[in-house]
Amino acid sequence: MLEKRSVSLSGHRTSLALEPEFWAVLEEMADDRDLSLAALVGEIDAKRDDANLASALRVAALAWSRSNPA
């Protein structure tokens, strides 16, 4: 089941749908870096190439999880 959330990116509201597990990892990433979730999403958005934003968020969450095992 996907969970939708809205964030502001460059002053525009956008809605993103990800699995709750990915949202949980992104929240941990943001906390670890002392950022808001919106700021983290903005950083990932600014660095992505042609990838879909939801896909870029999943890849970032996976990469962070691999480098920060529980």
Short mmCIF file of N, CA and C in Angstrom, two decimals:
data_model
loop_
_atom_site.label_atom_id
_atom_site.label_comp_id
_atom_site.label_asym_id
_atom_site.label_seq_id
_atom_site.Cartn_x
_atom_site.Cartn_y
_atom_site.Cartn_z
N MET A 1 0.84 -1.18 0.00
CA MET A 1 0.00 0.00 0.00
C MET A 1 0.89 1.25 0.00
N LEU A 2 0.58 2.18 -0.87
CA LEU A 2 1.34 3.42 -0.95
C LEU A 2 0.75 4.47 0.00
N GLU A 3 1.63 5.30 0.52
CA GLU A 3 1.22 6.39 1.40
C GLU A 3 1.55 7.70 0.69
N LYS A 4 0.54 8.55 0.51
CA LYS A 4 0.76 9.84 -0.15
C LYS A 4 1.08 10.92 0.87
N ARG A 5 2.03 11.76 0.49
CA ARG A 5 2.38 12.93 1.30
C ARG A 5 2.61 14.09 0.35
N SER A 6 2.35 15.29 0.85
CA SER A 6 2.59 16.50 0.08
C SER A 6 3.78 17.25 0.66
N VAL A 7 4.62 17.76 -0.22
CA VAL A 7 5.77 18.57 0.19
C VAL A 7 5.87 19.77 -0.74
N SER A 8 6.54 20.80 -0.27
CA SER A 8 6.81 21.97 -1.11
C SER A 8 8.21 21.87 -1.66
N LEU A 9 8.32 21.97 -2.98
CA LEU A 9 9.61 21.96 -3.66
C LEU A 9 9.71 23.22 -4.50
N SER A 10 10.66 24.04 -4.19
CA SER A 10 10.85 25.31 -4.90
C SER A 10 9.57 26.12 -4.94
N GLY A 11 8.86 26.12 -3.82
CA GLY A 11 7.64 26.92 -3.71
C GLY A 11 6.39 26.30 -4.31
N HIS A 12 6.49 25.09 -4.82
CA HIS A 12 5.34 24.41 -5.42
C HIS A 12 5.02 23.16 -4.63
N ARG A 13 3.74 22.96 -4.34
CA ARG A 13 3.32 21.76 -3.63
C ARG A 13 3.28 20.59 -4.61
N THR A 14 3.80 19.48 -4.18
CA THR A 14 3.74 18.26 -4.98
C THR A 14 3.38 17.11 -4.07
N SER A 15 2.71 16.14 -4.63
CA SER A 15 2.29 14.97 -3.88
C SER A 15 3.13 13.78 -4.30
N LEU A 16 3.59 13.03 -3.32
CA LEU A 16 4.43 11.86 -3.58
C LEU A 16 3.81 10.64 -2.93
N ALA A 17 3.86 9.52 -3.61
CA ALA A 17 3.34 8.27 -3.06
C ALA A 17 4.48 7.26 -2.97
N LEU A 18 4.76 6.83 -1.75
CA LEU A 18 5.80 5.83 -1.48
C LEU A 18 5.26 4.83 -0.46
N GLU A 19 5.90 3.68 -0.42
CA GLU A 19 5.57 2.70 0.59
C GLU A 19 5.97 3.26 1.96
N PRO A 20 5.20 2.93 3.01
CA PRO A 20 5.51 3.46 4.35
C PRO A 20 6.94 3.17 4.80
N GLU A 21 7.48 2.03 4.39
CA GLU A 21 8.86 1.69 4.77
C GLU A 21 9.86 2.69 4.23
N PHE A 22 9.63 3.18 3.00
CA PHE A 22 10.54 4.18 2.44
C PHE A 22 10.38 5.52 3.15
N TRP A 23 9.14 5.89 3.49
CA TRP A 23 8.95 7.13 4.25
C TRP A 23 9.68 7.05 5.58
N ALA A 24 9.62 5.90 6.23
CA ALA A 24 10.29 5.74 7.53
C ALA A 24 11.80 5.93 7.39
N VAL A 25 12.40 5.36 6.36
CA VAL A 25 13.84 5.52 6.15
C VAL A 25 14.17 6.97 5.81
N LEU A 26 13.36 7.61 4.98
CA LEU A 26 13.61 9.02 4.65
C LEU A 26 13.51 9.90 5.88
N GLU A 27 12.58 9.60 6.78
CA GLU A 27 12.48 10.36 8.03
C GLU A 27 13.72 10.15 8.89
N GLU A 28 14.23 8.92 8.94
CA GLU A 28 15.48 8.66 9.67
C GLU A 28 16.64 9.42 9.05
N MET A 29 16.71 9.43 7.72
CA MET A 29 17.76 10.18 7.02
C MET A 29 17.70 11.65 7.40
N ALA A 30 16.51 12.21 7.34
CA ALA A 30 16.33 13.63 7.65
C ALA A 30 16.74 13.92 9.09
N ASP A 31 16.30 13.07 10.03
CA ASP A 31 16.67 13.25 11.43
C ASP A 31 18.18 13.16 11.62
N ASP A 32 18.80 12.18 10.96
CA ASP A 32 20.24 11.98 11.07
C ASP A 32 21.01 13.20 10.57
N ARG A 33 20.47 13.86 9.56
CA ARG A 33 21.14 15.03 8.97
C ARG A 33 20.61 16.34 9.52
N ASP A 34 19.72 16.26 10.52
CA ASP A 34 19.12 17.45 11.15
C ASP A 34 18.41 18.33 10.12
N LEU A 35 17.64 17.67 9.25
CA LEU A 35 16.86 18.35 8.22
C LEU A 35 15.39 18.02 8.38
N SER A 36 14.55 18.87 7.85
CA SER A 36 13.14 18.50 7.75
C SER A 36 13.01 17.50 6.60
N LEU A 37 11.93 16.76 6.61
CA LEU A 37 11.69 15.82 5.51
C LEU A 37 11.61 16.58 4.19
N ALA A 38 10.95 17.73 4.18
CA ALA A 38 10.82 18.53 2.96
C ALA A 38 12.19 18.99 2.45
N ALA A 39 13.08 19.37 3.37
CA ALA A 39 14.42 19.81 2.95
C ALA A 39 15.20 18.65 2.36
N LEU A 40 15.08 17.47 2.95
CA LEU A 40 15.75 16.29 2.41
C LEU A 40 15.22 15.96 1.02
N VAL A 41 13.91 15.96 0.87
CA VAL A 41 13.31 15.68 -0.44
C VAL A 41 13.80 16.72 -1.45
N GLY A 42 13.89 17.97 -1.04
CA GLY A 42 14.39 19.02 -1.92
C GLY A 42 15.81 18.78 -2.37
N GLU A 43 16.67 18.32 -1.45
CA GLU A 43 18.06 18.01 -1.82
C GLU A 43 18.12 16.87 -2.82
N ILE A 44 17.34 15.82 -2.57
CA ILE A 44 17.34 14.67 -3.47
C ILE A 44 16.78 15.09 -4.83
N ASP A 45 15.76 15.92 -4.83
CA ASP A 45 15.17 16.42 -6.07
C ASP A 45 16.19 17.21 -6.89
N ALA A 46 16.97 18.05 -6.22
CA ALA A 46 17.95 18.89 -6.91
C ALA A 46 19.08 18.07 -7.53
N LYS A 47 19.38 16.90 -6.94
CA LYS A 47 20.50 16.09 -7.42
C LYS A 47 20.11 15.02 -8.43
N ARG A 48 18.82 14.78 -8.60
CA ARG A 48 18.42 13.69 -9.50
C ARG A 48 18.60 14.09 -10.95
N ASP A 49 18.82 13.08 -11.78
CA ASP A 49 18.95 13.31 -13.21
C ASP A 49 17.56 13.29 -13.81
N ASP A 50 17.32 12.38 -14.70
CA ASP A 50 16.01 12.29 -15.33
C ASP A 50 15.08 11.33 -14.60
N ALA A 51 15.52 10.82 -13.48
CA ALA A 51 14.72 9.84 -12.73
C ALA A 51 13.46 10.49 -12.17
N ASN A 52 12.42 9.71 -12.09
CA ASN A 52 11.20 10.10 -11.42
C ASN A 52 11.54 10.42 -9.96
N LEU A 53 10.92 11.42 -9.37
CA LEU A 53 11.26 11.81 -8.00
C LEU A 53 11.00 10.67 -7.01
N ALA A 54 9.89 9.98 -7.14
CA ALA A 54 9.61 8.87 -6.23
C ALA A 54 10.70 7.80 -6.34
N SER A 55 11.14 7.52 -7.55
CA SER A 55 12.21 6.54 -7.75
C SER A 55 13.51 7.04 -7.12
N ALA A 56 13.82 8.30 -7.31
CA ALA A 56 15.04 8.88 -6.74
C ALA A 56 15.01 8.81 -5.21
N LEU A 57 13.83 9.01 -4.61
CA LEU A 57 13.71 8.91 -3.16
C LEU A 57 13.91 7.48 -2.69
N ARG A 58 13.36 6.52 -3.43
CA ARG A 58 13.55 5.12 -3.06
C ARG A 58 15.03 4.72 -3.14
N VAL A 59 15.71 5.15 -4.20
CA VAL A 59 17.13 4.83 -4.36
C VAL A 59 17.95 5.47 -3.24
N ALA A 60 17.65 6.72 -2.90
CA ALA A 60 18.37 7.39 -1.82
C ALA A 60 18.14 6.68 -0.49
N ALA A 61 16.90 6.27 -0.24
CA ALA A 61 16.60 5.56 1.01
C ALA A 61 17.33 4.22 1.07
N LEU A 62 17.36 3.52 -0.04
CA LEU A 62 18.05 2.24 -0.09
C LEU A 62 19.55 2.42 0.15
N ALA A 63 20.14 3.39 -0.52
CA ALA A 63 21.57 3.64 -0.36
C ALA A 63 21.89 4.02 1.08
N TRP A 64 21.07 4.86 1.69
CA TRP A 64 21.31 5.26 3.08
C TRP A 64 21.18 4.06 4.00
N SER A 65 20.17 3.23 3.77
CA SER A 65 19.96 2.03 4.59
C SER A 65 21.16 1.09 4.53
N ARG A 66 21.72 0.95 3.35
CA ARG A 66 22.88 0.06 3.19
C ARG A 66 24.10 0.60 3.91
N SER A 67 24.24 1.91 3.96
CA SER A 67 25.42 2.48 4.62
C SER A 67 25.19 2.72 6.11
N ASN A 68 23.95 2.55 6.58
CA ASN A 68 23.61 2.74 7.99
C ASN A 68 22.76 1.58 8.47
N PRO A 69 23.32 0.36 8.51
CA PRO A 69 22.52 -0.79 8.93
C PRO A 69 22.04 -0.67 10.37
N ALA A 70 20.90 -1.23 10.62
CA ALA A 70 20.31 -1.16 11.97
C ALA A 70 21.06 -1.98 12.98
#
